[in-house]
Short mmCIF file of C-alpha atoms in Angstrom, two decimals:
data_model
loop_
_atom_site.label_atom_id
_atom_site.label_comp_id
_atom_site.label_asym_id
_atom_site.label_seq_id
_atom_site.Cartn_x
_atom_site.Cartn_y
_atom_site.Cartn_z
CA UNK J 1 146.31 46.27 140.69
CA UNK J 2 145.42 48.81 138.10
CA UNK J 3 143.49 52.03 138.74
CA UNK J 4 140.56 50.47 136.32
CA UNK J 5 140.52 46.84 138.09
CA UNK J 6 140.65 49.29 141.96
CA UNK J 7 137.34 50.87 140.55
CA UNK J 8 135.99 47.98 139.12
CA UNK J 9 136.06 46.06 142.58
CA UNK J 10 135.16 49.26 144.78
CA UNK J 11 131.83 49.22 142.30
CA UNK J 12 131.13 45.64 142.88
CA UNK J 13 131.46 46.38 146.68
CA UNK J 14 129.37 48.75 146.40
CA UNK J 15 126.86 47.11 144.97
CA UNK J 16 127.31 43.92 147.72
CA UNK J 17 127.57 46.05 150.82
CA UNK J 18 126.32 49.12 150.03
CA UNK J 19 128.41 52.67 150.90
CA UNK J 20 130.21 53.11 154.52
CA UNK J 21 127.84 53.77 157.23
CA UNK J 22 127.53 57.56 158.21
CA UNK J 23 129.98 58.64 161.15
CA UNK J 24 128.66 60.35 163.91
CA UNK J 25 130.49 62.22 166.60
CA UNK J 26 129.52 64.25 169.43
CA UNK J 27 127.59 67.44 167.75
CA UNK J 28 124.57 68.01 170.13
CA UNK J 29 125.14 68.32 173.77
CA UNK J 30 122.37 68.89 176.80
CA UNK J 31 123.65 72.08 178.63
CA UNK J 32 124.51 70.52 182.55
CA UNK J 33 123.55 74.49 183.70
CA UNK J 34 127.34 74.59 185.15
CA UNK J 35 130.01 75.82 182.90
CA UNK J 36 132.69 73.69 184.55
CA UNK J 37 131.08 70.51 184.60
CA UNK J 38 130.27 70.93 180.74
CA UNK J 39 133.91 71.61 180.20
CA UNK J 40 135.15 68.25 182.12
CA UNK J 41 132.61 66.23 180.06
CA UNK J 42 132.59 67.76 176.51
CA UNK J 43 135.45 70.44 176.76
CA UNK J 44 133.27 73.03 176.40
CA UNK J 45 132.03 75.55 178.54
CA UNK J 46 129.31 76.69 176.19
CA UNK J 47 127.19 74.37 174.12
CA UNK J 48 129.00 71.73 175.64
CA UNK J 49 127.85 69.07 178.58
CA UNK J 50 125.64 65.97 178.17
CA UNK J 51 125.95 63.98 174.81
CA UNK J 52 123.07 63.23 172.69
CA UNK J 53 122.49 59.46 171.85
CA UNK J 54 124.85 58.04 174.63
CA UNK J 55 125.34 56.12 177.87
CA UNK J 56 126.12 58.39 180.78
CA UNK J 57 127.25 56.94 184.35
CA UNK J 58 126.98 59.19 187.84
CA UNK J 59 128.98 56.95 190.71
CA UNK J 60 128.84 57.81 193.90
CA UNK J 61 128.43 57.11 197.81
CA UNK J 62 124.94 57.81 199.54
CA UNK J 63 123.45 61.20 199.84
CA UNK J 64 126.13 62.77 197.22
CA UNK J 65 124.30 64.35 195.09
CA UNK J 66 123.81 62.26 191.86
CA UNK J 67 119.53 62.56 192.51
CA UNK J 68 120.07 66.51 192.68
CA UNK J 69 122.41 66.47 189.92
CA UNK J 70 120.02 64.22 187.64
CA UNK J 71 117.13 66.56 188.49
CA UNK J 72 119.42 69.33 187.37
CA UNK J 73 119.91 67.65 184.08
CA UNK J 74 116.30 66.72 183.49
CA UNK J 75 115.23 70.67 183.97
CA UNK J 76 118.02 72.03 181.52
CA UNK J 77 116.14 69.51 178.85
CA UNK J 78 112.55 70.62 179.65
CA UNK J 79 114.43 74.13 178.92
CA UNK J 80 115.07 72.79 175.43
CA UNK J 81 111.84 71.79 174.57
CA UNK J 82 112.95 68.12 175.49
CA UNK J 83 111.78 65.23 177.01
CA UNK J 84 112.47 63.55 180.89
CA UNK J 85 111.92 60.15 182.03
CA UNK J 86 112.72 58.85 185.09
CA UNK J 87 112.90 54.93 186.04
CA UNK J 88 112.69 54.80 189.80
CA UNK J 89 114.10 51.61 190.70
CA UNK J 90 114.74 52.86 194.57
CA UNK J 91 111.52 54.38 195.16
CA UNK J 92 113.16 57.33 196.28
CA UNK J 93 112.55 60.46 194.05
CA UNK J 94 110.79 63.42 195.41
CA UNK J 95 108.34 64.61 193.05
CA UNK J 96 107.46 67.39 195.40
CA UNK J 97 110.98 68.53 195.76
CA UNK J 98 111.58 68.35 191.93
CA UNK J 99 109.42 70.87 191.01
CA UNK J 100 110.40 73.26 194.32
CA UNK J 101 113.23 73.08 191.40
CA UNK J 102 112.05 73.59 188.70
CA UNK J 103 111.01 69.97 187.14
CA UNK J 104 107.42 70.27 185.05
CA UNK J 105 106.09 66.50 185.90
CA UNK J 106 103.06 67.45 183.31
CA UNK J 107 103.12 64.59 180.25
CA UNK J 108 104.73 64.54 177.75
CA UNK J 109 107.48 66.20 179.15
CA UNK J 110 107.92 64.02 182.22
CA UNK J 111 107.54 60.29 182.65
CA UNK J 112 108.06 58.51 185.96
CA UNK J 113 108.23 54.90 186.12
CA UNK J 114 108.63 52.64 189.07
CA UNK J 115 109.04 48.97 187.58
CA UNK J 116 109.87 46.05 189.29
CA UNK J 117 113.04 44.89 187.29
CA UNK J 118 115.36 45.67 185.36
CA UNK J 119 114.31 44.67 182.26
CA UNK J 120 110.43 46.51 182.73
CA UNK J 121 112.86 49.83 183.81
CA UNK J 122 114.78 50.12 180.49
CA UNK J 123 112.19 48.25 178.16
CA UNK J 124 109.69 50.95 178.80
CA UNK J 125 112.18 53.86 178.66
CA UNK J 126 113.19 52.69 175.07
CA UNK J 127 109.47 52.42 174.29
CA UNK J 128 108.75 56.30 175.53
CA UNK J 129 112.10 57.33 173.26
CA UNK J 130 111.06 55.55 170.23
CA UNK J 131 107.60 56.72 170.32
CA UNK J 132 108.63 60.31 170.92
CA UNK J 133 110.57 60.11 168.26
CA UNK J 134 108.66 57.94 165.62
CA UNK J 135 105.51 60.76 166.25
CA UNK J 136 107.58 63.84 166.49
CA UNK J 137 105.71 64.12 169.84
CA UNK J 138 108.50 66.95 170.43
CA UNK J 139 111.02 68.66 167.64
CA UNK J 140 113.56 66.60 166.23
CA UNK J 141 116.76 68.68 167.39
CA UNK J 142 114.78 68.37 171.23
CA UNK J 143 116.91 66.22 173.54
CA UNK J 144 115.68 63.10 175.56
CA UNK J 145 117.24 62.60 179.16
CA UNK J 146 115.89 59.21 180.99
CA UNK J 147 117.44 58.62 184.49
CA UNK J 148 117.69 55.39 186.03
CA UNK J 149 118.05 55.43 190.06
CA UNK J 150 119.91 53.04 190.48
CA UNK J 151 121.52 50.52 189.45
CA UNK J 152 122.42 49.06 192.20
CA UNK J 153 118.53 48.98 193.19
CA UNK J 154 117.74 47.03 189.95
CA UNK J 155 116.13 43.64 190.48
CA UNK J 156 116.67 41.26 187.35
CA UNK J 157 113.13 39.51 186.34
CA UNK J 158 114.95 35.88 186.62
CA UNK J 159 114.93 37.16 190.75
CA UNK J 160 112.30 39.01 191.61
CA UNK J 161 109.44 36.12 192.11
CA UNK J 162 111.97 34.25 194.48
CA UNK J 163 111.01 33.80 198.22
CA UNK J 164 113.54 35.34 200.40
CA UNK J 165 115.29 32.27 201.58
CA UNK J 166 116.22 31.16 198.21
CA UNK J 167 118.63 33.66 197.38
CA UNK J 168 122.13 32.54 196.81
CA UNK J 169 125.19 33.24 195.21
CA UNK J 170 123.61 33.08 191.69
CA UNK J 171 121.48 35.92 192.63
CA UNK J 172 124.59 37.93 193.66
CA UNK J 173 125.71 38.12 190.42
CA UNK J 174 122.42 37.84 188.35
CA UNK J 175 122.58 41.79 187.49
CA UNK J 176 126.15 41.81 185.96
CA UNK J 177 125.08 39.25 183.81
CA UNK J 178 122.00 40.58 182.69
CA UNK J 179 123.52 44.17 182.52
CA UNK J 180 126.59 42.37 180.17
CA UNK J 181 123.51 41.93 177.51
CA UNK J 182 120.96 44.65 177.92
CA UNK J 183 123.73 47.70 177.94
CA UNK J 184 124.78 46.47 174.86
CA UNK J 185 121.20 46.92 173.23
CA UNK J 186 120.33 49.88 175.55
CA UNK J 187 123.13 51.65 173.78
CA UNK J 188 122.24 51.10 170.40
CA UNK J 189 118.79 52.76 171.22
CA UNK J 190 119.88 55.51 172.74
CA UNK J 191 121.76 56.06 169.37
CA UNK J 192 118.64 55.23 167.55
CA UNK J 193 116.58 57.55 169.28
CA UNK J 194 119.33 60.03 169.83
CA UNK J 195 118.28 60.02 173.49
CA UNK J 196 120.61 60.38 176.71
CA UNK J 197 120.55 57.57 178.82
CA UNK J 198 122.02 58.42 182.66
CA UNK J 199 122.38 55.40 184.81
CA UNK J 200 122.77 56.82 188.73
CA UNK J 201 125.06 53.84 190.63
CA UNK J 202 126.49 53.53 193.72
CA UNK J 203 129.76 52.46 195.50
CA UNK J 204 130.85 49.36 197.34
CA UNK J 205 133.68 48.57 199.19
CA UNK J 206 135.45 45.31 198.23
CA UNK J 207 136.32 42.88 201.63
CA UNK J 208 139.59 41.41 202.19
CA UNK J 209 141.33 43.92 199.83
CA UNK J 210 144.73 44.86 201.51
CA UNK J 211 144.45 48.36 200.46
CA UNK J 212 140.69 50.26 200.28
CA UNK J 213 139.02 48.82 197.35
CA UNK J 214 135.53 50.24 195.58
CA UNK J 215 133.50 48.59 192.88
CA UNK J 216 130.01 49.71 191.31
CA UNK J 217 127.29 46.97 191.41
CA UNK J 218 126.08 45.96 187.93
CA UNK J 219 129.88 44.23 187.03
CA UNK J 220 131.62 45.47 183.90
CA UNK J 221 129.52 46.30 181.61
CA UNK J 222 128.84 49.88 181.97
CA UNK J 223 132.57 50.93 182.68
CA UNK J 224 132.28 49.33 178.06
CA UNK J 225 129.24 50.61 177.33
CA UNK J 226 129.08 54.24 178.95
CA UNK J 227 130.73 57.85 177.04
CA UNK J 228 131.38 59.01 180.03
CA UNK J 229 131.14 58.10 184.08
CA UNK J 230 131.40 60.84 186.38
CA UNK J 231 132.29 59.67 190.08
CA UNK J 232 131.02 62.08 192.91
CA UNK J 233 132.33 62.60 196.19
CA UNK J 234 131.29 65.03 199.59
CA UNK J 235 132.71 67.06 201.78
CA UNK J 236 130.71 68.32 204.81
CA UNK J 237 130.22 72.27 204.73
CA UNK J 238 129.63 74.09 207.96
CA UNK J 239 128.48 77.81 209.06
CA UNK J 240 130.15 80.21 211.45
CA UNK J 241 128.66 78.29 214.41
CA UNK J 242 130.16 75.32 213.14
CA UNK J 243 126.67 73.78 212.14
CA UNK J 244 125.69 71.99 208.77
CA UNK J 245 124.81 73.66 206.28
CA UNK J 246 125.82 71.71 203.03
CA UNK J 247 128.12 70.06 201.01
CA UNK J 248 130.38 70.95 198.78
CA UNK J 249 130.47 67.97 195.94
CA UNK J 250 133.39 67.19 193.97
CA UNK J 251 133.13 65.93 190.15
CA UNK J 252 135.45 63.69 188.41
CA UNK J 253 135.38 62.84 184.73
CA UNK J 254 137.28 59.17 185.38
CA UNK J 255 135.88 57.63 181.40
CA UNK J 256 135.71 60.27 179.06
CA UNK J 257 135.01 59.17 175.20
CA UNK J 258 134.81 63.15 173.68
CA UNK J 259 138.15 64.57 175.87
CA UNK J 260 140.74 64.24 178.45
CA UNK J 261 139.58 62.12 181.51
CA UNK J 262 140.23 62.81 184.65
CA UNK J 263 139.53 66.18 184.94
CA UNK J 264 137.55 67.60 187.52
CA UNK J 265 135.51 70.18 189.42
CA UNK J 266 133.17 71.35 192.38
CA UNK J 267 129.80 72.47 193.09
CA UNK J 268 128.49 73.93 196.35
CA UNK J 269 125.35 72.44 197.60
CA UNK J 270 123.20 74.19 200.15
CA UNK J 271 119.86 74.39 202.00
CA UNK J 272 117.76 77.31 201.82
CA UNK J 273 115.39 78.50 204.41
CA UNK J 274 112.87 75.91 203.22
CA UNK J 275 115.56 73.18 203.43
CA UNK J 276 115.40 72.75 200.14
CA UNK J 277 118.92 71.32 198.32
CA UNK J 278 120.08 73.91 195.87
CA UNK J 279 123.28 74.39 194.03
CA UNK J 280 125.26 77.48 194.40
CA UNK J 281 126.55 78.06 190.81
CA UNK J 282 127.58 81.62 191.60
CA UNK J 283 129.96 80.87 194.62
CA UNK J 284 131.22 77.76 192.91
CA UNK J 285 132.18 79.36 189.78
CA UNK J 286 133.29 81.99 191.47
CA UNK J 287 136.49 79.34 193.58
CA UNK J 288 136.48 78.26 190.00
CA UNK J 289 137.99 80.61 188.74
CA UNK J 290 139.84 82.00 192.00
CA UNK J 291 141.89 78.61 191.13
CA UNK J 292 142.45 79.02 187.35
CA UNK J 293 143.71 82.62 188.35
CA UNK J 294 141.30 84.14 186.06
CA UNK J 295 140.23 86.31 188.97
CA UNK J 296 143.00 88.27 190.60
CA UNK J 297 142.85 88.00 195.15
CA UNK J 298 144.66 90.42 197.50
CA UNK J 299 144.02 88.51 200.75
CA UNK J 300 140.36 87.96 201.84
CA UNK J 301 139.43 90.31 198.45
CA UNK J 302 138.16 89.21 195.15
CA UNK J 303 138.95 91.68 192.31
CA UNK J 304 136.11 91.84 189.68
CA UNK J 305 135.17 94.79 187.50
CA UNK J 306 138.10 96.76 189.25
CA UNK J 307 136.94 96.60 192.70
CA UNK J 308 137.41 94.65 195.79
CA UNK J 309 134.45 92.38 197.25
CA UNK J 310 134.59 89.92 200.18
CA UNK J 311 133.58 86.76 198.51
CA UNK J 312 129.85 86.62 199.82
CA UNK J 313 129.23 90.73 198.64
CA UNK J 314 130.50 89.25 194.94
CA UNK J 315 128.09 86.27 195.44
CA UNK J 316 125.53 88.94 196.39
CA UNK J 317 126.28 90.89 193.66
CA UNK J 318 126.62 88.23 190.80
CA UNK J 319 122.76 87.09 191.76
CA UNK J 320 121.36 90.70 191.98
CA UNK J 321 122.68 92.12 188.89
CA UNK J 322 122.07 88.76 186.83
CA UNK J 323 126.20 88.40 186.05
CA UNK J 324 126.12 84.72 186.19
CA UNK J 325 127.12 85.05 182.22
CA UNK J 326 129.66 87.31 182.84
CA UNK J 327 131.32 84.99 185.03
CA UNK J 328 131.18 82.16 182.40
CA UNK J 329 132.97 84.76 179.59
CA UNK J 330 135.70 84.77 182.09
CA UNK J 331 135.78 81.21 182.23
CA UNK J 332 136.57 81.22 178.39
CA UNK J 333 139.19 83.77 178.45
CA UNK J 334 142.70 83.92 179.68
CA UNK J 335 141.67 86.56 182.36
CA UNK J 336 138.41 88.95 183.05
CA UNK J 337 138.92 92.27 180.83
CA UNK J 338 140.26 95.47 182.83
#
């Protein structure tokens, strides 16, 4: 084919089809408010973490974390100027205790939604997105976060006006199937609206497997449609006198669409006098970087500015003095600077 027929038939394409659709990547990200968990999901410590316009999916056994995490999340928007939504399928989210956090619940940067189904939960979650965004209700570069809790709490309409008897096997596996078809559109407007969708899920153990099995409820369909599913984990934490105190949660990145999966990291968890939940960034960035030797140790010591601390007189330190940053520029370098 000559160069003048090649032309000739890209015109008349052009003219049929139109141009090529415009590519987007991953360009605007929600800061998570930990530097290592930004780096796992966008590698990126800074201006890195959630994606705009995409399908994120927190996995995890009860009382992990994924609530305090997406309440995290949903503050670092507000901090943007953006938007929150929350779609309370379990009934479960403290109000009270997200704003002992932090959370602003005043409209229109907080919605909270407890529908009966499924398809109410994300049908009105699109509608808040698209109207935001259709009246500029907030700036156009202003993220959108809308947390669904959880999917495994999600009743599909064709179920919910059933008696309690008549639940069988169908019902079982209603969600999967309705999941298989709404993910797909829920992921298109999330694009469309350039909003972050988080979808909170759970684990279940599989019977009869001959080696200790997990699944998520909801079937296949998110594992397709999400960027990125973070599964959490727990370990208990304990005082001096041996008594609870926390948790120390552990992040991994195990679908990852913008880097390597895989990759993971922790995050301290503890109650303060008010037993309120609170993450301890400081001490957690702080074993961090202990393990990526970026901070040199001589036995119990941590060496930082060129003097020894005992780990909890650094914490101390860190949170007086307002070093949280400093910590972070460490993080990006190959060691602190003498």
């Amino acid at each position: 084919m000559t160069k003048e027929t090649t032309k000739d038939a890209l015109a008349i394409l052009e003219k049929e089809i139109g141009p090529n659709s415009e590519i987007y990547g991953f360009d605007k990200f929600i800061d998570t408010g930990y530097a290592p968990l930004n780096k796992i999901i966008s590698n990126k410590y800074k201006d890195g973490g959630l994606p705009y316009g995409r399908i994120i999916e927190i996995v995890g056994e009860s009382s992990s974390g994924k609530t305090l995490l997406a309440t995290k999340f949903m503050i670092e928007v507000q901090k943007l100027g953006g938007v929150a939504i929350f779609i309370d399928w379990e009934r479960s989210f403290s109000i009270k205790l997200a704003q002992d956090l932090g959370l602003n619940i005043e409209r229109p940067y907080f919605f909270y939604f407890t529908p009966d189904t499924w398809e109410a939960g994300n049908m009105i979650a699109t509608k808040i997105c698209a109207i935001i965004r259709e009246k500029k209700i907030i700036d156009e570069s202003a993220p959108i976060i809308s947390i669904f809790d959880s999917m495994a709490s999600a009743v599909p309409a064709q179920s919910i006006s059933k008696e309690i008897d008549a639940y069988g096997m169908n019902d079982t596996t209603a969600l999967a199937r309705v999941a298989s078809t709404t993910l797909k559109v829920m992921n298109q407007r999330a694009w469309k609206t350039n909003a972050t969708f988080v979808y909170l899920n759970q684990v279940r153990t599989v019977p009869g497997a001959y080696v200790p099995t997990t699944s998520t409820p909801g079937g296949k369909a998110m594992e397709y449609q999400s960027s990125v599913r973070l599964f959490v984990s727990k370990k208990k934490l304990v005082d001096k006198e041996k008594k609870y105190c926390g948790q120390r949660i552990m992040i991994e990145a195990r679908k990852n669409k913008m880097t390597k999966p895989f990759q993971t990291c922790c995050i301290d968890m503890y109650y303060n006098d008010e037993n309120v939940p609170e993450f301890d960034y400081v001490s957690s960035i702080i074993d961090e970087l202990i393990a990526q030797d970026k901070l040199e140790t001589s036995g119990a010591w941590i060496v930082f500015d060129g003097k020894k601390y005992y780990k909890s007189q650094l914490v101390q330190k860190v949170n007086e003095e307002g070093l949280y940053q400093k910590l972070c520029d460490i993080l990006e370098n190959d060691k602190q600077e003498a």
